[in-house]
Short mmCIF file of N, CA and C in Angstrom, two decimals:
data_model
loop_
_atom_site.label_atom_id
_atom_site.label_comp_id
_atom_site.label_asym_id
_atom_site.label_seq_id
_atom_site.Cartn_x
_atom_site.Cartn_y
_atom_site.Cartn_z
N UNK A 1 7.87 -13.22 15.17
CA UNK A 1 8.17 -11.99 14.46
C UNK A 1 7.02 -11.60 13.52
N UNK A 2 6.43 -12.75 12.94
CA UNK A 2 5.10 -12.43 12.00
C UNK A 2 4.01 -11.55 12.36
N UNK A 3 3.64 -12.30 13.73
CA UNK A 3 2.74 -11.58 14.61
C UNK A 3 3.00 -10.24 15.20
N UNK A 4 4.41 -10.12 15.42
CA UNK A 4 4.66 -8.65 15.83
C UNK A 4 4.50 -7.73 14.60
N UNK A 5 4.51 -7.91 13.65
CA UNK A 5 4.86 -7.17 12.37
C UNK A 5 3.21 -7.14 12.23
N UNK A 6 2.20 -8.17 11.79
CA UNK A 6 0.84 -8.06 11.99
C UNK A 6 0.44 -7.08 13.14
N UNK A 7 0.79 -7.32 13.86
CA UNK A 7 -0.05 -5.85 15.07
C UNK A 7 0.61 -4.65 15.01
N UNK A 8 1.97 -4.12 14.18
CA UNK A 8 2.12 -2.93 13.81
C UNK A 8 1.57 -2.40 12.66
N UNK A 9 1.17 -3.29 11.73
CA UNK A 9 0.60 -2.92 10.24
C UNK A 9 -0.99 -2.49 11.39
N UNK A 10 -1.79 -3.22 12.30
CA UNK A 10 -2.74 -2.54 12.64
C UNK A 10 -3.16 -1.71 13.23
N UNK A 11 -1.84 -1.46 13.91
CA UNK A 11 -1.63 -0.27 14.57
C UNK A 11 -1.34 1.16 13.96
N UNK A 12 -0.75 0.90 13.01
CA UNK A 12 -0.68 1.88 11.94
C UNK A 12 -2.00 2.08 10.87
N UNK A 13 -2.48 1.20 10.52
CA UNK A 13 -4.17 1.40 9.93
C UNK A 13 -4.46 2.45 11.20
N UNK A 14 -4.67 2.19 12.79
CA UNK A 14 -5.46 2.97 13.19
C UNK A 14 -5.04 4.31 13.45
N UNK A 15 -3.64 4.74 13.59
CA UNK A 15 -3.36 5.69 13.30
C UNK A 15 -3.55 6.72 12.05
N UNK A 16 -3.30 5.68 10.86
CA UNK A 16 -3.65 6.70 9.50
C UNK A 16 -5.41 7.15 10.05
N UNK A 17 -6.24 6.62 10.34
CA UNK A 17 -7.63 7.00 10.40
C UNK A 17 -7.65 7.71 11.35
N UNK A 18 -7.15 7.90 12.60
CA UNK A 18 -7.62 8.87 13.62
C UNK A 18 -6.61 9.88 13.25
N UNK A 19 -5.78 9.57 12.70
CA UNK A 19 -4.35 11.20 12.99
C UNK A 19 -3.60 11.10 13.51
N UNK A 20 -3.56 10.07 14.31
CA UNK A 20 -2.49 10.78 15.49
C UNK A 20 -1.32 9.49 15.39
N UNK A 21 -0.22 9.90 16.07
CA UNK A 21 1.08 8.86 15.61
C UNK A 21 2.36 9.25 17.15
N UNK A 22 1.35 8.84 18.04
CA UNK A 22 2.15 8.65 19.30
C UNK A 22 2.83 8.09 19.65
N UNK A 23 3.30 6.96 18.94
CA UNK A 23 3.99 5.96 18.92
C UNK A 23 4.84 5.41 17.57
N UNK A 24 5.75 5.62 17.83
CA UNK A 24 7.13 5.52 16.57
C UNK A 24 7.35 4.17 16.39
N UNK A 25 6.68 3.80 15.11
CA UNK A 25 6.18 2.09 14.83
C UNK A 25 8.05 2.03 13.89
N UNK A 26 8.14 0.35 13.92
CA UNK A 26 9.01 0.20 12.86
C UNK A 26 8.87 0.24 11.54
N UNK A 27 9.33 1.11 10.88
CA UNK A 27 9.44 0.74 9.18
C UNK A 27 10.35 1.40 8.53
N UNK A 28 10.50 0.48 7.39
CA UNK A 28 11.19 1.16 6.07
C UNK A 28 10.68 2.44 5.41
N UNK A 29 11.45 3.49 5.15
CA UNK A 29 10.89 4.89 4.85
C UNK A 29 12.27 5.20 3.60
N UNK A 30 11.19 5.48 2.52
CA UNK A 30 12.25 5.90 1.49
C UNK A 30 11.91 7.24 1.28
N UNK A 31 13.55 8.27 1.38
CA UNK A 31 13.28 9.76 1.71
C UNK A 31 14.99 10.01 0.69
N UNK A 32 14.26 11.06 -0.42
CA UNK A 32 15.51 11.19 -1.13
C UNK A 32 14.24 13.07 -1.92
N UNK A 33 15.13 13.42 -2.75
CA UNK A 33 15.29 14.71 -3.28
C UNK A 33 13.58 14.24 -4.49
N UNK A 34 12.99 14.97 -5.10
CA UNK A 34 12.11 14.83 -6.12
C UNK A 34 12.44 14.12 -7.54
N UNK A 35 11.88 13.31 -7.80
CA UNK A 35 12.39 12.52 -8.90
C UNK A 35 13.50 11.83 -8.79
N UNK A 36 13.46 11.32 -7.77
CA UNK A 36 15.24 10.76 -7.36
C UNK A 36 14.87 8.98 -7.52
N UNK A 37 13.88 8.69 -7.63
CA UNK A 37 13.66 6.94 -8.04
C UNK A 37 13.28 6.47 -6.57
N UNK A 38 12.35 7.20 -5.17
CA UNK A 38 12.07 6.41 -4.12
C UNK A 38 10.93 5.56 -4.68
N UNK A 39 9.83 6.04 -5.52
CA UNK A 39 8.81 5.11 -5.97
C UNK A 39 8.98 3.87 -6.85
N UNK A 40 10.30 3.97 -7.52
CA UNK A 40 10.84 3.27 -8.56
C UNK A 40 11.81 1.98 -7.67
N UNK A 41 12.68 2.36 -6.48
CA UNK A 41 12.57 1.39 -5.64
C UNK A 41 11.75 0.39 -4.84
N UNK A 42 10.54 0.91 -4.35
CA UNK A 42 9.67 0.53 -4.01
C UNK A 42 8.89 -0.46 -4.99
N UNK A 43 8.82 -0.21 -5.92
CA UNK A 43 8.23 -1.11 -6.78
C UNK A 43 8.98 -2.48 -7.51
N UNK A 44 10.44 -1.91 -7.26
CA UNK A 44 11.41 -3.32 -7.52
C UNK A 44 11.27 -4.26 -6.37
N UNK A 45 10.96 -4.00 -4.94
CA UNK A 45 11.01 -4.73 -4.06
C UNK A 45 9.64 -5.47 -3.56
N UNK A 46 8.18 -4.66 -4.59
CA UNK A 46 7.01 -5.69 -4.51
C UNK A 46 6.90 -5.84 -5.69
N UNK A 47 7.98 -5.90 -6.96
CA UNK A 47 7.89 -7.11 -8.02
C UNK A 47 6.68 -6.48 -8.93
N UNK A 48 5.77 -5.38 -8.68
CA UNK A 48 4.86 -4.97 -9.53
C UNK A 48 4.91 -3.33 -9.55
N UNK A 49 4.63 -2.67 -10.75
CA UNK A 49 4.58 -1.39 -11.54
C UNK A 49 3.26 -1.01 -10.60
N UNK A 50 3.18 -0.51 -10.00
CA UNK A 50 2.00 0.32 -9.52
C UNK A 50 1.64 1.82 -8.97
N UNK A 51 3.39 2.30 -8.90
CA UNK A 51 2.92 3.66 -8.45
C UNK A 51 2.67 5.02 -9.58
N UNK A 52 1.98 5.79 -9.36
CA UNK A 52 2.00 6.91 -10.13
C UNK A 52 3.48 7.50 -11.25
N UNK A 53 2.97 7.60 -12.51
CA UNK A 53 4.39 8.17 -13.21
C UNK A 53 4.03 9.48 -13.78
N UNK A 54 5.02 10.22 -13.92
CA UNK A 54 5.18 11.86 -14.19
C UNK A 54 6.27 12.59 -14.39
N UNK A 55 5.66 14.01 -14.47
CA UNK A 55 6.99 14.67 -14.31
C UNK A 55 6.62 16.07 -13.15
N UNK A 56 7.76 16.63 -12.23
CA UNK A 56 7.30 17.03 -11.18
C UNK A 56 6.97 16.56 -10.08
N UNK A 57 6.32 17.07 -9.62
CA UNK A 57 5.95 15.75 -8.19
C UNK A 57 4.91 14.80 -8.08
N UNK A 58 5.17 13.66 -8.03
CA UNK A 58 3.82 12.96 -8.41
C UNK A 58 3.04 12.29 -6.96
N UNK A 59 4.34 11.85 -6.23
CA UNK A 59 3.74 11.23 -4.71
C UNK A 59 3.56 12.60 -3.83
N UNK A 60 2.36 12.88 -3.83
CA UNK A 60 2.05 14.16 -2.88
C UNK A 60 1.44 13.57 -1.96
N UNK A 61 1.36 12.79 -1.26
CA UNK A 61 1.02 11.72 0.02
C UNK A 61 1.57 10.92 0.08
N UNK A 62 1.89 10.56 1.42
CA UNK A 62 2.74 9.77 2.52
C UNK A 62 1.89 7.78 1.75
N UNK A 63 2.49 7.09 1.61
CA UNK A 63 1.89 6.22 1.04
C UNK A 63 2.70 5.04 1.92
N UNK A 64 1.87 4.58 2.86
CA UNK A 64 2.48 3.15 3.86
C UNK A 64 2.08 2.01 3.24
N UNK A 65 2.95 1.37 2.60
CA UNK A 65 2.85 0.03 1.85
C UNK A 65 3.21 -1.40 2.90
N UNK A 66 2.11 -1.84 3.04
CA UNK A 66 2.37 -2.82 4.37
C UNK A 66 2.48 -4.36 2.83
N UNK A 67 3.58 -4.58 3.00
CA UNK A 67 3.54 -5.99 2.01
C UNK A 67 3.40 -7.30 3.04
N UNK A 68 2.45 -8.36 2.95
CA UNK A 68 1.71 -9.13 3.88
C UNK A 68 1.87 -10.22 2.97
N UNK A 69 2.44 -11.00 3.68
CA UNK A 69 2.91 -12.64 2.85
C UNK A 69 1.52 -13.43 3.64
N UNK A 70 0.32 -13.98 2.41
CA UNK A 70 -0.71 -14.76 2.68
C UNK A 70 -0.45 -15.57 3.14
N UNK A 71 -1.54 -16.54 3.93
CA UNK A 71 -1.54 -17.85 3.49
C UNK A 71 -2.73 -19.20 2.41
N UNK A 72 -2.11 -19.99 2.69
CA UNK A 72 -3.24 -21.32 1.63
C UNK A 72 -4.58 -20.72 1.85
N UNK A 73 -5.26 -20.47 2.94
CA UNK A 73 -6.22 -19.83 3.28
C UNK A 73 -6.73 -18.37 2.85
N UNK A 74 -6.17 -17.86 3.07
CA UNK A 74 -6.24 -16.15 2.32
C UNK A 74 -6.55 -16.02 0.70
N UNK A 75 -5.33 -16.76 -0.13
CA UNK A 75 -5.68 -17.23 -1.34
C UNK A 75 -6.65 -18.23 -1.88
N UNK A 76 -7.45 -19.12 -0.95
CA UNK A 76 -8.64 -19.65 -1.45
C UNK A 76 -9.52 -18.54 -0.88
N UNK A 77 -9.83 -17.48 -0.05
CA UNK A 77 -10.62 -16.71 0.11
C UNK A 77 -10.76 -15.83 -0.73
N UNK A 78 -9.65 -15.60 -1.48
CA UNK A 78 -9.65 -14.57 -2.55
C UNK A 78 -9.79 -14.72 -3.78
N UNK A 79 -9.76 -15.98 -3.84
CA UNK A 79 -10.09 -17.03 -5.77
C UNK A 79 -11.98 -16.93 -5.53
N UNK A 80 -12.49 -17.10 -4.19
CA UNK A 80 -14.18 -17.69 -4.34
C UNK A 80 -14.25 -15.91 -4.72
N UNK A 81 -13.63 -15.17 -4.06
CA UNK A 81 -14.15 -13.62 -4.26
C UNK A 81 -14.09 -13.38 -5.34
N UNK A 82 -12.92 -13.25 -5.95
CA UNK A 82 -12.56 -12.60 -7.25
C UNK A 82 -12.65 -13.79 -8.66
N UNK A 83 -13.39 -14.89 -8.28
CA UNK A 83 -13.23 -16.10 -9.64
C UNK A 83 -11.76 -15.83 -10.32
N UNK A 84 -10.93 -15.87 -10.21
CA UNK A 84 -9.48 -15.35 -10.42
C UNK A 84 -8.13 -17.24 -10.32
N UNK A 85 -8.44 -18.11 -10.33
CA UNK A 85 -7.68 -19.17 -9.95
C UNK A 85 -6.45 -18.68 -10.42
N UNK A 86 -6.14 -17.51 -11.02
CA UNK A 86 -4.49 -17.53 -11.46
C UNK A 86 -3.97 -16.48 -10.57
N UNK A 87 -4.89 -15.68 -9.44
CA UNK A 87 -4.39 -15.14 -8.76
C UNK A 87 -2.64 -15.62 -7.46
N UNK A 88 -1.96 -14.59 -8.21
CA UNK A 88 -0.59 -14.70 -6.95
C UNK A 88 -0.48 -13.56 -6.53
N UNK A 89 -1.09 -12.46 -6.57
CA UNK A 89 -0.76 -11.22 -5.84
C UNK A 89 -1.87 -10.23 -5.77
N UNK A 90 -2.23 -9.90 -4.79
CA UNK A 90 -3.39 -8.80 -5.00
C UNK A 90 -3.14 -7.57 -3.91
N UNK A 91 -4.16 -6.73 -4.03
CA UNK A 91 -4.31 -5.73 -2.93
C UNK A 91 -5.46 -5.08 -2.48
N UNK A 92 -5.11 -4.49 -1.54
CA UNK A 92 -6.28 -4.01 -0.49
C UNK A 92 -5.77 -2.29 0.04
N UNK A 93 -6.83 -1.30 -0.30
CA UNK A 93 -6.92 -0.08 0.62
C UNK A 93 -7.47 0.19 1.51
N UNK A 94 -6.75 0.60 2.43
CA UNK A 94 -7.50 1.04 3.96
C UNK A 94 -8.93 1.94 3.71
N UNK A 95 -8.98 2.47 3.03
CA UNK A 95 -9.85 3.29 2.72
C UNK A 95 -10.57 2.62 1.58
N UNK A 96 -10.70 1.43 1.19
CA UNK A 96 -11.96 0.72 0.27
C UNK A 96 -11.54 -0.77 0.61
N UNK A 97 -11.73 -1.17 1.84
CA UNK A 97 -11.40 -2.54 2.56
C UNK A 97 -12.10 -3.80 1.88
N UNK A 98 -13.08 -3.53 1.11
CA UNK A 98 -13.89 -4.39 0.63
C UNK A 98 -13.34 -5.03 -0.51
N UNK A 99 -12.50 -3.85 -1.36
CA UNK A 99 -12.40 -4.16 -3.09
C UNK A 99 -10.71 -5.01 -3.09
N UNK A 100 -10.93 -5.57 -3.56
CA UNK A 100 -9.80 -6.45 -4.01
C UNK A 100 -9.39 -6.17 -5.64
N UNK A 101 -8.12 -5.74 -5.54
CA UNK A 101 -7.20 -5.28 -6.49
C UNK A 101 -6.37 -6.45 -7.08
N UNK A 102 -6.72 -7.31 -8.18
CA UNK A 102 -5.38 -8.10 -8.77
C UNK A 102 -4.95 -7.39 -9.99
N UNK A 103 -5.36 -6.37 -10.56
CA UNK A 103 -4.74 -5.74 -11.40
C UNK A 103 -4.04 -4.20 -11.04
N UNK A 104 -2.85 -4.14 -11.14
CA UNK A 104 -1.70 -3.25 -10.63
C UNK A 104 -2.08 -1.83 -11.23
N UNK A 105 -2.98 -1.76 -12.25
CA UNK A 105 -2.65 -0.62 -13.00
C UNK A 105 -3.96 0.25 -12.33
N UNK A 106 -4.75 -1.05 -12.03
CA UNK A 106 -6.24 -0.15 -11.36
C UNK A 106 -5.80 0.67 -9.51
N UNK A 107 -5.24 -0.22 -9.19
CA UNK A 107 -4.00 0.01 -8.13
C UNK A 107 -3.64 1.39 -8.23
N UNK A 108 -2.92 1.58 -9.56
CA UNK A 108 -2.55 3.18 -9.40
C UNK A 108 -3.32 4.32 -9.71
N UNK A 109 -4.17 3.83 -10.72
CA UNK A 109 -5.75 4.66 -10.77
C UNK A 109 -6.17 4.90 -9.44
N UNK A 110 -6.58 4.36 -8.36
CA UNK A 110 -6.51 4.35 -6.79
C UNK A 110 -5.78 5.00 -6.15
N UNK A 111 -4.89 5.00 -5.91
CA UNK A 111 -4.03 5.74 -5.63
C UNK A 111 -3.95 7.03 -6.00
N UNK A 112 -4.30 7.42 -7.20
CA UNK A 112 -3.95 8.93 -8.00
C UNK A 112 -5.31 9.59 -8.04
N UNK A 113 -6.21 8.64 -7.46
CA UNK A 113 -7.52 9.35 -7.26
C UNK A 113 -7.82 9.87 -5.67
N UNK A 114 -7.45 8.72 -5.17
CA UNK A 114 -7.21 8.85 -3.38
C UNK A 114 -6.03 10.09 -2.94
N UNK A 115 -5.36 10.70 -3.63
CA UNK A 115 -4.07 11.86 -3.63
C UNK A 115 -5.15 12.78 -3.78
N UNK A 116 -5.73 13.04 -4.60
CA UNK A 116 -6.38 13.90 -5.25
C UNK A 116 -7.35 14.60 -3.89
N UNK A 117 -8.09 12.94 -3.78
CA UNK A 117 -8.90 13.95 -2.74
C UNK A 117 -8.75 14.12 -1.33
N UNK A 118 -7.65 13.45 -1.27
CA UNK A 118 -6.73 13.89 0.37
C UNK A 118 -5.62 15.41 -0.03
N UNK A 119 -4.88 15.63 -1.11
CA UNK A 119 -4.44 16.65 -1.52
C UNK A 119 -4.83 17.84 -2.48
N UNK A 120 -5.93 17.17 -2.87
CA UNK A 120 -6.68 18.46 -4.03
C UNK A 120 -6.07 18.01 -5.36
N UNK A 121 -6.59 18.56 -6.60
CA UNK A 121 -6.20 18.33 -7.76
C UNK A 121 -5.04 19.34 -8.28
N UNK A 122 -4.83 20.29 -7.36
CA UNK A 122 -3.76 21.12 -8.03
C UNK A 122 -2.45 20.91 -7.48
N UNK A 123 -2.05 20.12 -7.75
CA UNK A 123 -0.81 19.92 -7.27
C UNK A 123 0.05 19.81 -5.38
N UNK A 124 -0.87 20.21 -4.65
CA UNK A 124 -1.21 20.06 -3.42
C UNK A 124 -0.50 19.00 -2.61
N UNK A 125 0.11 18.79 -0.93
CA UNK A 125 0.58 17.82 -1.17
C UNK A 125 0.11 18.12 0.39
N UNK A 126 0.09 16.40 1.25
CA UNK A 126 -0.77 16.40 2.37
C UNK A 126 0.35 15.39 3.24
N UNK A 127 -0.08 15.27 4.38
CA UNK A 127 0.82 14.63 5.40
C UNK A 127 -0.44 13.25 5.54
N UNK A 128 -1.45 13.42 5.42
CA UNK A 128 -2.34 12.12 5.06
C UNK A 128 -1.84 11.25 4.60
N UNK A 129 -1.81 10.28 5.30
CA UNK A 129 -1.06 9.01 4.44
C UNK A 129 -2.32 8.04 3.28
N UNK A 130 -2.01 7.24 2.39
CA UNK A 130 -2.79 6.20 1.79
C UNK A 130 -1.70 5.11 2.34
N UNK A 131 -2.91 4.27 2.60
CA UNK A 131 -2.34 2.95 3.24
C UNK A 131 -2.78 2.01 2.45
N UNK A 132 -1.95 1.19 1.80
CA UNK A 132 -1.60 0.13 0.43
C UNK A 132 -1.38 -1.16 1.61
N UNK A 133 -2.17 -2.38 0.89
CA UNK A 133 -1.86 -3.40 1.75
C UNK A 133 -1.93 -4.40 0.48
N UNK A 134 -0.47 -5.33 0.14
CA UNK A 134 -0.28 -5.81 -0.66
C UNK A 134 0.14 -7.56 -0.03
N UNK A 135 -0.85 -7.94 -0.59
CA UNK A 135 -0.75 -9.54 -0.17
C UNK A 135 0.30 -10.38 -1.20
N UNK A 136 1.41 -10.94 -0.88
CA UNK A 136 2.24 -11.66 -1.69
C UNK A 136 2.61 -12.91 -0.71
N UNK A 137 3.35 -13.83 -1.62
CA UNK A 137 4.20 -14.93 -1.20
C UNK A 137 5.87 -14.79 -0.71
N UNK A 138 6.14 -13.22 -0.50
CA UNK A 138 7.38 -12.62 -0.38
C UNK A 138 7.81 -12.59 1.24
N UNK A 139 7.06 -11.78 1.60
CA UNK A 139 7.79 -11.31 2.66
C UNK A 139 6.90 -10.31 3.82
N UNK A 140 6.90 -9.89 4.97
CA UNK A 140 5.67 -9.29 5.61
C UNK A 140 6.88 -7.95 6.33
N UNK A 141 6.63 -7.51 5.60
CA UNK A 141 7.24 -5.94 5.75
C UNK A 141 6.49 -4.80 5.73
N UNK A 142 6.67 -3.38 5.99
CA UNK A 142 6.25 -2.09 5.81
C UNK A 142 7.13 -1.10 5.20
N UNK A 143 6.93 -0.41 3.76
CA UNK A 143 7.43 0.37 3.28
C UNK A 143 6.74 1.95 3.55
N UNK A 144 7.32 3.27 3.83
CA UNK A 144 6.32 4.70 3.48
C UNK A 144 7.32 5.25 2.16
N UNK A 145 6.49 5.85 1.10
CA UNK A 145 6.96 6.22 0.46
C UNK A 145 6.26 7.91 0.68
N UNK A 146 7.26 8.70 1.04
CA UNK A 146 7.25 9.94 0.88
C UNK A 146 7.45 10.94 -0.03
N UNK A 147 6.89 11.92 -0.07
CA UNK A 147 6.81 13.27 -1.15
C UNK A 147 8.22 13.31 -1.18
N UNK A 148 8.59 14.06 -2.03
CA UNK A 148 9.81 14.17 -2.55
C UNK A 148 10.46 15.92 -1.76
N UNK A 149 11.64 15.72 -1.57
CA UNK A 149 11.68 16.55 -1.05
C UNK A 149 12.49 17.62 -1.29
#
């Protein structure tokens, strides 16, 4: 089941980059009215504060949160990277594959900058997804958190 869930999270990376979505992958999709608490769920179930806060609409992009349970290996790859030995949770964007995120708040700085220039700064809202890839000891799931509707 691990492995099947691993080749839909990459299958979905390659979809967010080319566009196209020919194929109806499995996931969790939280879809409720504007300001109704879908981002506020989402964040109880990866244990960390990271999405955008406001008033009005704040998730104006499709945001696929692939949560990816490491292993012993992954986390010594990510202590030599980041000198970090107290690391238990970090993250990764499809769109800056390189940078490793253990602080949540820079996370949403990312995020609210990556909206911006997939939706514009004026309030704008895009079918572009940001693809969030969150490494934990939890669980290997896929969340989308959608615009409000």
């Amino acid at each position: 089941m691990e492995s099947l869930i691993q080749i839909i999270n990459k299958l979905q990376d390659v979809f967010a980059v080319i566009g196209e979505h020919k194929i109806d992958l499995p996931q969790i999709v939280v879809v409720g009215s504007q300001s109704s608490g879908k981002s506020s769920v989402l964040e109880s179930l990866v244990g960390r504060s990271f999405l955008p806060r406001g008033t009005g609409i704040v998730t104006r992009a499709p945001l696929i949160l692939q949560m990816i349970r490491y292993s012993k290996e992954d986390k010594a790859n990510v202590i030599k990277i980041t000198k970090n030995k107290e690391i238990k949770c970090w993250a990764t964007f499809l769109h800056k594959p390189e940078t490793i995120y253990d602080n949540f708040d820079e996370v949403r700085y990312e995020i609210e900058k990556q909206t911006d220039v997939l939706a514009g700064s004026n309030k704008g809202i895009t079918h572009e997804p940001i693809v969030l890839k969150v490494f934990t000891l939890s669980y290997d799931l896929t969340f989308v958190d959608l615009p409000g509707i």
